[in-house]
mmCIF file of N, CA and C in Angstrom:
data_model
loop_
_atom_site.group_PDB
_atom_site.id
_atom_site.type_symbol
_atom_site.label_atom_id
_atom_site.label_comp_id
_atom_site.label_asym_id
_atom_site.label_seq_id
_atom_site.Cartn_x
_atom_site.Cartn_y
_atom_site.Cartn_z
ATOM 1 N N MET A 41 177.269 112.249 -29.418
ATOM 2 C CA MET A 41 176.895 111.028 -28.759
ATOM 3 C C MET A 41 175.629 110.430 -29.380
ATOM 4 N N ILE A 42 174.672 111.278 -29.704
ATOM 5 C CA ILE A 42 173.432 110.810 -30.319
ATOM 6 C C ILE A 42 173.726 110.247 -31.701
ATOM 7 N N ILE A 43 174.628 110.868 -32.431
ATOM 8 C CA ILE A 43 174.979 110.394 -33.778
ATOM 9 C C ILE A 43 175.590 108.998 -33.690
ATOM 10 N N VAL A 44 176.467 108.778 -32.744
ATOM 11 C CA VAL A 44 177.096 107.468 -32.571
ATOM 12 C C VAL A 44 176.030 106.417 -32.243
ATOM 13 N N ALA A 45 175.096 106.753 -31.383
ATOM 14 C CA ALA A 45 174.030 105.815 -31.023
ATOM 15 C C ALA A 45 173.165 105.483 -32.233
ATOM 16 N N VAL A 46 172.848 106.481 -33.053
ATOM 17 C CA VAL A 46 172.038 106.257 -34.253
ATOM 18 C C VAL A 46 172.797 105.376 -35.237
ATOM 19 N N VAL A 47 174.078 105.662 -35.443
ATOM 20 C CA VAL A 47 174.896 104.862 -36.363
ATOM 21 C C VAL A 47 174.975 103.419 -35.871
ATOM 22 N N LEU A 48 175.195 103.225 -34.589
ATOM 23 C CA LEU A 48 175.256 101.870 -34.040
ATOM 24 C C LEU A 48 173.915 101.150 -34.198
ATOM 25 N N ALA A 49 172.821 101.853 -34.006
ATOM 26 C CA ALA A 49 171.500 101.248 -34.181
ATOM 27 C C ALA A 49 171.280 100.832 -35.628
ATOM 28 N N VAL A 50 171.689 101.679 -36.565
ATOM 29 C CA VAL A 50 171.546 101.355 -37.993
ATOM 30 C C VAL A 50 172.409 100.147 -38.348
ATOM 31 N N VAL A 51 173.643 100.122 -37.867
ATOM 32 C CA VAL A 51 174.538 98.993 -38.136
ATOM 33 C C VAL A 51 173.953 97.711 -37.542
ATOM 34 N N LEU A 52 173.429 97.792 -36.334
ATOM 35 C CA LEU A 52 172.825 96.622 -35.699
ATOM 36 C C LEU A 52 171.626 96.121 -36.502
ATOM 37 N N LEU A 53 170.776 97.031 -36.944
ATOM 38 C CA LEU A 53 169.627 96.635 -37.763
ATOM 39 C C LEU A 53 170.070 95.985 -39.070
ATOM 40 N N CYS A 54 171.110 96.520 -39.682
ATOM 41 C CA CYS A 54 171.622 95.927 -40.927
ATOM 42 C C CYS A 54 172.150 94.519 -40.683
ATOM 43 N N CYS A 55 172.890 94.342 -39.605
ATOM 44 C CA CYS A 55 173.436 93.008 -39.298
ATOM 45 C C CYS A 55 172.319 92.005 -39.039
ATOM 46 N N VAL A 56 171.314 92.418 -38.289
ATOM 47 C CA VAL A 56 170.184 91.532 -38.011
ATOM 48 C C VAL A 56 169.448 91.212 -39.309
ATOM 49 N N GLY A 57 169.284 92.202 -40.168
ATOM 50 C CA GLY A 57 168.608 91.984 -41.453
ATOM 51 C C GLY A 57 169.366 91.020 -42.344
ATOM 52 N N VAL A 58 170.678 91.171 -42.413
ATOM 53 C CA VAL A 58 171.497 90.273 -43.235
ATOM 54 C C VAL A 58 171.443 88.855 -42.678
ATOM 55 N N ALA A 59 171.567 88.725 -41.366
ATOM 56 C CA ALA A 59 171.516 87.386 -40.759
ATOM 57 C C ALA A 59 170.149 86.747 -40.977
ATOM 58 N N GLY A 60 169.091 87.507 -40.784
ATOM 59 C CA GLY A 60 167.739 86.980 -41.002
ATOM 60 C C GLY A 60 167.511 86.598 -42.449
ATOM 61 N N GLY A 61 167.980 87.427 -43.364
ATOM 62 C CA GLY A 61 167.847 87.124 -44.795
ATOM 63 C C GLY A 61 168.635 85.888 -45.183
ATOM 64 N N GLY A 62 169.814 85.745 -44.630
ATOM 65 C CA GLY A 62 170.625 84.560 -44.910
ATOM 66 C C GLY A 62 169.968 83.294 -44.399
ATOM 67 N N PHE A 63 169.408 83.367 -43.206
ATOM 68 C CA PHE A 63 168.706 82.210 -42.641
ATOM 69 C C PHE A 63 167.496 81.853 -43.493
ATOM 70 N N TRP A 64 166.727 82.853 -43.908
ATOM 71 C CA TRP A 64 165.551 82.618 -44.760
ATOM 72 C C TRP A 64 165.971 81.966 -46.073
ATOM 73 N N LEU A 65 167.046 82.464 -46.684
ATOM 74 C CA LEU A 65 167.530 81.898 -47.945
ATOM 75 C C LEU A 65 167.967 80.445 -47.756
ATOM 76 N N TYR A 66 168.695 80.171 -46.682
ATOM 77 C CA TYR A 66 169.135 78.805 -46.400
ATOM 78 C C TYR A 66 167.937 77.869 -46.245
ATOM 79 N N ARG A 67 166.928 78.299 -45.490
ATOM 80 C CA ARG A 67 165.743 77.462 -45.274
ATOM 81 C C ARG A 67 164.982 77.233 -46.576
ATOM 82 N N THR A 68 164.901 78.256 -47.418
ATOM 83 C CA THR A 68 164.193 78.141 -48.689
ATOM 84 C C THR A 68 164.896 77.153 -49.611
ATOM 85 N N VAL A 69 166.208 77.264 -49.717
ATOM 86 C CA VAL A 69 166.978 76.357 -50.576
ATOM 87 C C VAL A 69 166.900 74.931 -50.039
ATOM 88 N N SER A 70 167.027 74.768 -48.737
ATOM 89 C CA SER A 70 166.945 73.429 -48.142
ATOM 90 C C SER A 70 165.584 72.795 -48.387
ATOM 91 N N ALA A 71 164.533 73.582 -48.261
ATOM 92 C CA ALA A 71 163.185 73.047 -48.483
ATOM 93 C C ALA A 71 163.008 72.590 -49.923
ATOM 94 N N ALA A 72 163.686 73.250 -50.852
ATOM 95 C CA ALA A 72 163.563 72.882 -52.265
ATOM 96 C C ALA A 72 164.419 71.669 -52.620
ATOM 97 N N THR A 73 165.579 71.532 -51.991
ATOM 98 C CA THR A 73 166.514 70.482 -52.405
ATOM 99 C C THR A 73 166.461 69.216 -51.553
ATOM 100 N N GLU A 74 166.054 69.310 -50.303
ATOM 101 C CA GLU A 74 166.076 68.137 -49.420
ATOM 102 C C GLU A 74 165.230 66.972 -49.930
ATOM 103 N N PRO A 75 164.009 67.196 -50.440
ATOM 104 C CA PRO A 75 163.239 66.048 -50.931
ATOM 105 C C PRO A 75 163.930 65.314 -52.087
ATOM 106 N N ALA A 76 164.586 66.052 -52.978
ATOM 107 C CA ALA A 76 165.318 65.409 -54.077
ATOM 108 C C ALA A 76 166.509 64.624 -53.528
ATOM 109 N N ARG A 77 167.201 65.199 -52.569
ATOM 110 C CA ARG A 77 168.327 64.511 -51.918
ATOM 111 C C ARG A 77 167.831 63.245 -51.223
ATOM 112 N N ASP A 78 166.705 63.345 -50.513
ATOM 113 C CA ASP A 78 166.158 62.192 -49.790
ATOM 114 C C ASP A 78 165.768 61.063 -50.741
ATOM 115 N N ALA A 79 165.172 61.409 -51.886
ATOM 116 C CA ALA A 79 164.780 60.383 -52.867
ATOM 117 C C ALA A 79 166.011 59.679 -53.429
ATOM 118 N N THR A 80 167.065 60.446 -53.685
ATOM 119 C CA THR A 80 168.304 59.863 -54.203
ATOM 120 C C THR A 80 168.947 58.968 -53.146
ATOM 121 N N THR A 81 168.941 59.419 -51.909
ATOM 122 C CA THR A 81 169.486 58.621 -50.809
ATOM 123 C C THR A 81 168.740 57.297 -50.677
ATOM 124 N N ALA A 82 167.416 57.338 -50.727
ATOM 125 C CA ALA A 82 166.623 56.104 -50.619
ATOM 126 C C ALA A 82 166.947 55.153 -51.766
ATOM 127 N N HIS A 83 167.113 55.704 -52.968
ATOM 128 C CA HIS A 83 167.425 54.880 -54.139
ATOM 129 C C HIS A 83 168.796 54.213 -53.981
ATOM 130 N N PHE A 84 169.807 54.995 -53.603
ATOM 131 C CA PHE A 84 171.153 54.436 -53.474
ATOM 132 C C PHE A 84 171.293 53.553 -52.237
ATOM 133 N N ASP A 85 170.519 53.816 -51.197
ATOM 134 C CA ASP A 85 170.506 52.895 -50.050
ATOM 135 C C ASP A 85 169.995 51.528 -50.487
ATOM 136 N N ALA A 86 168.939 51.523 -51.307
ATOM 137 C CA ALA A 86 168.398 50.250 -51.811
ATOM 138 C C ALA A 86 169.433 49.539 -52.680
ATOM 139 N N LEU A 87 170.085 50.284 -53.576
ATOM 140 C CA LEU A 87 171.111 49.672 -54.429
ATOM 141 C C LEU A 87 172.259 49.118 -53.589
ATOM 142 N N SER A 88 172.699 49.885 -52.588
ATOM 143 C CA SER A 88 173.809 49.446 -51.730
ATOM 144 C C SER A 88 173.466 48.175 -50.971
ATOM 145 N N ALA A 89 172.190 48.023 -50.623
ATOM 146 C CA ALA A 89 171.743 46.833 -49.887
ATOM 147 C C ALA A 89 171.439 45.662 -50.812
ATOM 148 N N GLY A 90 171.586 45.872 -52.124
ATOM 149 C CA GLY A 90 171.263 44.814 -53.080
ATOM 150 C C GLY A 90 169.766 44.665 -53.302
ATOM 151 N N ASP A 91 168.992 45.642 -52.855
ATOM 152 C CA ASP A 91 167.533 45.625 -53.029
ATOM 153 C C ASP A 91 167.187 46.294 -54.363
ATOM 154 N N TYR A 92 167.502 45.601 -55.451
ATOM 155 C CA TYR A 92 167.304 46.176 -56.781
ATOM 156 C C TYR A 92 165.826 46.348 -57.109
ATOM 157 N N ALA A 93 164.985 45.453 -56.616
ATOM 158 C CA ALA A 93 163.540 45.600 -56.838
ATOM 159 C C ALA A 93 163.025 46.852 -56.132
ATOM 160 N N GLY A 94 163.521 47.118 -54.939
ATOM 161 C CA GLY A 94 163.140 48.334 -54.217
ATOM 162 C C GLY A 94 163.621 49.585 -54.923
ATOM 163 N N ALA A 95 164.841 49.532 -55.458
ATOM 164 C CA ALA A 95 165.367 50.672 -56.216
ATOM 165 C C ALA A 95 164.535 50.897 -57.474
ATOM 166 N N TYR A 96 164.109 49.819 -58.104
ATOM 167 C CA TYR A 96 163.285 49.919 -59.312
ATOM 168 C C TYR A 96 161.980 50.651 -59.014
ATOM 169 N N GLN A 97 161.392 50.383 -57.862
ATOM 170 C CA GLN A 97 160.124 51.023 -57.495
ATOM 171 C C GLN A 97 160.274 52.526 -57.286
ATOM 172 N N ARG A 98 161.495 53.008 -57.095
ATOM 173 C CA ARG A 98 161.745 54.436 -56.904
ATOM 174 C C ARG A 98 162.019 55.160 -58.226
ATOM 175 N N LEU A 99 162.008 54.404 -59.327
ATOM 176 C CA LEU A 99 162.249 55.014 -60.638
ATOM 177 C C LEU A 99 161.015 55.763 -61.124
ATOM 178 N N CYS A 100 161.244 56.737 -62.003
ATOM 179 C CA CYS A 100 160.137 57.481 -62.604
ATOM 180 C C CYS A 100 159.351 56.568 -63.549
ATOM 181 N N GLN A 101 158.135 56.971 -63.825
ATOM 182 C CA GLN A 101 157.250 56.157 -64.659
ATOM 183 C C GLN A 101 157.822 55.956 -66.059
ATOM 184 N N ASP A 102 158.406 57.007 -66.653
ATOM 185 C CA ASP A 102 158.998 56.869 -67.992
ATOM 186 C C ASP A 102 160.055 55.778 -68.018
ATOM 187 N N ARG A 103 160.879 55.737 -66.998
ATOM 188 C CA ARG A 103 161.950 54.730 -66.935
ATOM 189 C C ARG A 103 161.365 53.329 -66.747
ATOM 190 N N ARG A 104 160.358 53.215 -65.884
ATOM 191 C CA ARG A 104 159.732 51.906 -65.664
ATOM 192 C C ARG A 104 158.958 51.441 -66.896
ATOM 193 N N ASP A 105 158.459 52.389 -67.685
ATOM 194 C CA ASP A 105 157.749 52.022 -68.918
ATOM 195 C C ASP A 105 158.690 51.466 -69.981
ATOM 196 N N THR A 106 159.950 51.885 -69.959
ATOM 197 C CA THR A 106 160.902 51.445 -70.990
ATOM 198 C C THR A 106 161.824 50.325 -70.529
ATOM 199 N N LEU A 107 161.780 49.984 -69.238
ATOM 200 C CA LEU A 107 162.693 48.984 -68.697
ATOM 201 C C LEU A 107 161.941 48.124 -67.682
ATOM 202 N N SER A 108 161.888 46.834 -67.943
ATOM 203 C CA SER A 108 161.200 45.941 -67.005
ATOM 204 C C SER A 108 162.012 45.817 -65.716
ATOM 205 N N GLU A 109 161.347 45.404 -64.659
ATOM 206 C CA GLU A 109 162.041 45.206 -63.394
ATOM 207 C C GLU A 109 163.121 44.136 -63.530
ATOM 208 N N THR A 110 162.832 43.073 -64.261
ATOM 209 C CA THR A 110 163.805 41.998 -64.468
ATOM 210 C C THR A 110 165.054 42.524 -65.160
ATOM 211 N N GLU A 111 164.873 43.324 -66.199
ATOM 212 C CA GLU A 111 166.013 43.888 -66.928
ATOM 213 C C GLU A 111 166.792 44.866 -66.047
ATOM 214 N N TYR A 112 166.084 45.663 -65.277
ATOM 215 C CA TYR A 112 166.739 46.612 -64.377
ATOM 216 C C TYR A 112 167.591 45.874 -63.345
ATOM 217 N N VAL A 113 167.028 44.838 -62.747
ATOM 218 C CA VAL A 113 167.761 44.046 -61.753
ATOM 219 C C VAL A 113 168.998 43.435 -62.392
ATOM 220 N N ARG A 114 168.870 42.926 -63.617
ATOM 221 C CA ARG A 114 170.010 42.343 -64.313
ATOM 222 C C ARG A 114 171.098 43.395 -64.542
ATOM 223 N N GLN A 115 170.712 44.577 -65.011
ATOM 224 C CA GLN A 115 171.683 45.645 -65.278
ATOM 225 C C GLN A 115 172.393 46.096 -64.004
ATOM 226 N N GLU A 116 171.627 46.321 -62.954
ATOM 227 C CA GLU A 116 172.234 46.803 -61.708
ATOM 228 C C GLU A 116 173.113 45.735 -61.064
ATOM 229 N N SER A 117 172.713 44.486 -61.154
ATOM 230 C CA SER A 117 173.535 43.395 -60.617
ATOM 231 C C SER A 117 174.863 43.314 -61.351
ATOM 232 N N ALA A 118 174.821 43.506 -62.666
ATOM 233 C CA ALA A 118 176.035 43.437 -63.480
ATOM 234 C C ALA A 118 176.950 44.636 -63.251
ATOM 235 N N ALA A 119 176.390 45.756 -62.801
ATOM 236 C CA ALA A 119 177.188 46.975 -62.605
ATOM 237 C C ALA A 119 178.150 46.854 -61.431
ATOM 238 N N GLY A 120 177.898 45.935 -60.527
ATOM 239 C CA GLY A 120 178.771 45.762 -59.373
ATOM 240 C C GLY A 120 178.120 46.274 -58.105
ATOM 241 N N GLN A 121 178.554 45.728 -56.990
ATOM 242 C CA GLN A 121 177.990 46.086 -55.692
ATOM 243 C C GLN A 121 178.509 47.444 -55.242
ATOM 244 N N ILE A 122 177.609 48.310 -54.828
ATOM 245 C CA ILE A 122 177.987 49.628 -54.326
ATOM 246 C C ILE A 122 178.457 49.478 -52.883
ATOM 247 N N ALA A 123 179.680 49.945 -52.625
ATOM 248 C CA ALA A 123 180.233 49.893 -51.273
ATOM 249 C C ALA A 123 179.863 51.146 -50.486
ATOM 250 N N GLY A 124 179.657 52.242 -51.190
ATOM 251 C CA GLY A 124 179.304 53.495 -50.530
ATOM 252 C C GLY A 124 179.060 54.578 -51.560
ATOM 253 N N TYR A 125 178.519 55.675 -51.102
ATOM 254 C CA TYR A 125 178.271 56.800 -52.000
ATOM 255 C C TYR A 125 178.202 58.088 -51.187
ATOM 256 N N ASP A 126 178.471 59.185 -51.858
ATOM 257 C CA ASP A 126 178.348 60.510 -51.259
ATOM 258 C C ASP A 126 177.583 61.398 -52.215
ATOM 259 N N ILE A 127 176.618 62.123 -51.695
ATOM 260 C CA ILE A 127 175.911 63.120 -52.498
ATOM 261 C C ILE A 127 176.711 64.409 -52.389
ATOM 262 N N VAL A 128 177.178 64.901 -53.538
ATOM 263 C CA VAL A 128 178.058 66.063 -53.537
ATOM 264 C C VAL A 128 177.409 67.312 -54.120
ATOM 265 N N GLY A 129 176.216 67.182 -54.661
ATOM 266 C CA GLY A 129 175.538 68.358 -55.195
ATOM 267 C C GLY A 129 174.079 68.075 -55.496
ATOM 268 N N VAL A 130 173.245 69.094 -55.304
ATOM 269 C CA VAL A 130 171.815 68.975 -55.599
ATOM 270 C C VAL A 130 171.373 70.246 -56.304
ATOM 271 N N ASN A 131 170.685 70.080 -57.423
ATOM 272 C CA ASN A 131 170.148 71.214 -58.170
ATOM 273 C C ASN A 131 168.686 70.923 -58.494
ATOM 274 N N VAL A 132 167.807 71.854 -58.169
ATOM 275 C CA VAL A 132 166.376 71.718 -58.450
ATOM 276 C C VAL A 132 165.935 72.935 -59.242
ATOM 277 N N SER A 133 165.126 72.705 -60.274
ATOM 278 C CA SER A 133 164.615 73.824 -61.072
ATOM 279 C C SER A 133 163.209 73.519 -61.565
ATOM 280 N N THR A 134 162.495 74.579 -61.890
ATOM 281 C CA THR A 134 161.160 74.450 -62.465
ATOM 282 C C THR A 134 161.153 75.183 -63.796
ATOM 283 N N THR A 135 160.822 74.462 -64.855
ATOM 284 C CA THR A 135 160.748 75.031 -66.195
ATOM 285 C C THR A 135 159.395 74.683 -66.786
ATOM 286 N N ASN A 136 158.687 75.705 -67.225
ATOM 287 C CA ASN A 136 157.355 75.511 -67.813
ATOM 288 C C ASN A 136 156.442 74.691 -66.904
ATOM 289 N N GLY A 137 156.546 74.932 -65.608
ATOM 290 C CA GLY A 137 155.675 74.258 -64.654
ATOM 291 C C GLY A 137 156.081 72.846 -64.274
ATOM 292 N N ARG A 138 157.182 72.355 -64.824
ATOM 293 C CA ARG A 138 157.645 70.996 -64.509
ATOM 294 C C ARG A 138 158.909 71.092 -63.655
ATOM 295 N N THR A 139 158.844 70.514 -62.470
ATOM 296 C CA THR A 139 159.968 70.559 -61.544
ATOM 297 C C THR A 139 160.831 69.318 -61.730
ATOM 298 N N SER A 140 162.129 69.547 -61.839
ATOM 299 C CA SER A 140 163.069 68.437 -61.987
ATOM 300 C C SER A 140 164.323 68.773 -61.196
ATOM 301 N N GLY A 141 165.175 67.796 -61.075
ATOM 302 C CA GLY A 141 166.404 68.011 -60.334
ATOM 303 C C GLY A 141 167.513 67.111 -60.829
ATOM 304 N N THR A 142 168.707 67.484 -60.454
ATOM 305 C CA THR A 142 169.883 66.667 -60.724
ATOM 306 C C THR A 142 170.675 66.568 -59.428
ATOM 307 N N VAL A 143 170.981 65.358 -59.041
ATOM 308 C CA VAL A 143 171.774 65.121 -57.841
ATOM 309 C C VAL A 143 173.076 64.464 -58.277
ATOM 310 N N THR A 144 174.186 65.057 -57.895
ATOM 311 C CA THR A 144 175.496 64.513 -58.239
ATOM 312 C C THR A 144 175.943 63.580 -57.117
ATOM 313 N N VAL A 145 176.256 62.343 -57.505
ATOM 314 C CA VAL A 145 176.599 61.300 -56.537
ATOM 315 C C VAL A 145 177.958 60.715 -56.899
ATOM 316 N N GLU A 146 178.835 60.623 -55.920
ATOM 317 C CA GLU A 146 180.109 59.920 -56.090
ATOM 318 C C GLU A 146 179.920 58.516 -55.532
ATOM 319 N N VAL A 147 179.996 57.530 -56.422
ATOM 320 C CA VAL A 147 179.721 56.141 -56.064
ATOM 321 C C VAL A 147 181.040 55.380 -55.964
ATOM 322 N N THR A 148 181.193 54.586 -54.905
ATOM 323 C CA THR A 148 182.347 53.709 -54.740
ATOM 324 C C THR A 148 181.845 52.268 -54.765
ATOM 325 N N TYR A 149 182.471 51.460 -55.601
ATOM 326 C CA TYR A 149 182.081 50.053 -55.744
ATOM 327 C C TYR A 149 183.028 49.168 -54.950
ATOM 328 N N ASP A 150 182.567 47.953 -54.638
ATOM 329 C CA ASP A 150 183.459 46.974 -54.026
ATOM 330 C C ASP A 150 184.690 46.864 -54.912
ATOM 331 N N GLY A 151 185.843 46.824 -54.318
ATOM 332 C CA GLY A 151 187.080 46.783 -55.085
ATOM 333 C C GLY A 151 187.699 48.163 -55.229
ATOM 334 N N GLY A 152 186.952 49.225 -54.878
ATOM 335 C CA GLY A 152 187.516 50.565 -54.861
ATOM 336 C C GLY A 152 187.259 51.438 -56.073
ATOM 337 N N ALA A 153 186.710 50.882 -57.144
ATOM 338 C CA ALA A 153 186.425 51.708 -58.324
ATOM 339 C C ALA A 153 185.420 52.794 -57.945
ATOM 340 N N GLN A 154 185.632 53.991 -58.511
ATOM 341 C CA GLN A 154 184.739 55.109 -58.222
ATOM 342 C C GLN A 154 184.200 55.707 -59.506
ATOM 343 N N ARG A 155 183.014 56.289 -59.385
ATOM 344 C CA ARG A 155 182.391 56.948 -60.535
ATOM 345 C C ARG A 155 181.502 58.068 -60.008
ATOM 346 N N GLN A 156 181.522 59.186 -60.722
ATOM 347 C CA GLN A 156 180.600 60.268 -60.391
ATOM 348 C C GLN A 156 179.417 60.189 -61.340
ATOM 349 N N GLU A 157 178.229 60.266 -60.791
ATOM 350 C CA GLU A 157 177.018 60.104 -61.584
ATOM 351 C C GLU A 157 176.085 61.281 -61.340
ATOM 352 N N ALA A 158 175.545 61.836 -62.424
ATOM 353 C CA ALA A 158 174.520 62.878 -62.331
ATOM 354 C C ALA A 158 173.166 62.185 -62.435
ATOM 355 N N VAL A 159 172.442 62.139 -61.340
ATOM 356 C CA VAL A 159 171.164 61.434 -61.276
ATOM 357 C C VAL A 159 170.041 62.437 -61.541
ATOM 358 N N ARG A 160 169.273 62.179 -62.578
ATOM 359 C CA ARG A 160 168.152 63.054 -62.931
ATOM 360 C C ARG A 160 166.915 62.597 -62.170
ATOM 361 N N LEU A 161 166.165 63.547 -61.651
ATOM 362 C CA LEU A 161 164.931 63.258 -60.929
ATOM 363 C C LEU A 161 163.801 64.128 -61.465
ATOM 364 N N VAL A 162 162.590 63.620 -61.347
ATOM 365 C CA VAL A 162 161.397 64.394 -61.687
ATOM 366 C C VAL A 162 160.380 64.224 -60.566
ATOM 367 N N GLN A 163 159.472 65.179 -60.490
ATOM 368 C CA GLN A 163 158.381 65.056 -59.534
ATOM 369 C C GLN A 163 157.189 64.428 -60.233
ATOM 370 N N GLU A 164 156.668 63.372 -59.630
ATOM 371 C CA GLU A 164 155.465 62.708 -60.129
ATOM 372 C C GLU A 164 154.477 62.611 -58.979
ATOM 373 N N ASN A 165 153.331 63.226 -59.152
ATOM 374 C CA ASN A 165 152.292 63.210 -58.114
ATOM 375 C C ASN A 165 152.836 63.642 -56.756
ATOM 376 N N GLY A 166 153.683 64.673 -56.760
ATOM 377 C CA GLY A 166 154.225 65.216 -55.527
ATOM 378 C C GLY A 166 155.402 64.462 -54.950
ATOM 379 N N GLU A 167 155.829 63.374 -55.589
ATOM 380 C CA GLU A 167 156.969 62.584 -55.106
ATOM 381 C C GLU A 167 158.132 62.704 -56.072
ATOM 382 N N TRP A 168 159.336 62.752 -55.530
ATOM 383 C CA TRP A 168 160.529 62.751 -56.368
ATOM 384 C C TRP A 168 160.828 61.322 -56.800
ATOM 385 N N ARG A 169 161.107 61.158 -58.082
ATOM 386 C CA ARG A 169 161.428 59.850 -58.659
ATOM 387 C C ARG A 169 162.728 59.946 -59.439
ATOM 388 N N VAL A 170 163.543 58.914 -59.329
ATOM 389 C CA VAL A 170 164.826 58.836 -60.029
ATOM 390 C C VAL A 170 164.585 58.399 -61.467
ATOM 391 N N CYS A 171 165.222 59.098 -62.403
ATOM 392 C CA CYS A 171 165.108 58.741 -63.836
ATOM 393 C C CYS A 171 166.494 58.436 -64.385
ATOM 394 N N ARG A 172 167.166 57.444 -63.824
ATOM 395 C CA ARG A 172 168.527 57.120 -64.272
ATOM 396 C C ARG A 172 168.531 55.862 -65.088
#
């Protein structure tokens, strides 16, 4: 009887440990990926609303240095109106002290055309910026 109680206690401790570890892992991954997801959402919300100037302001500095706001607005306007989008994947990594991410977005345009886009992001001054 004592052996059964000890075995049950060990099994219970293992189950609690696995559940706690899984929860910790989920929270850690979410904390790393949610800001990149949020930045991408804000960018595509602006594009969907036709707020190309607002979307431009969410771009990384390198992209803004090579592309004027006027040119960006022209390019995005010509690409077609976004009817909707879904974020289907988020990857964040740190290499040599530089944190970057890639967010996979399935974009649907007015008229039904669809495209999957890998959106590259970088952290600048603690903020995630889109570099597409």
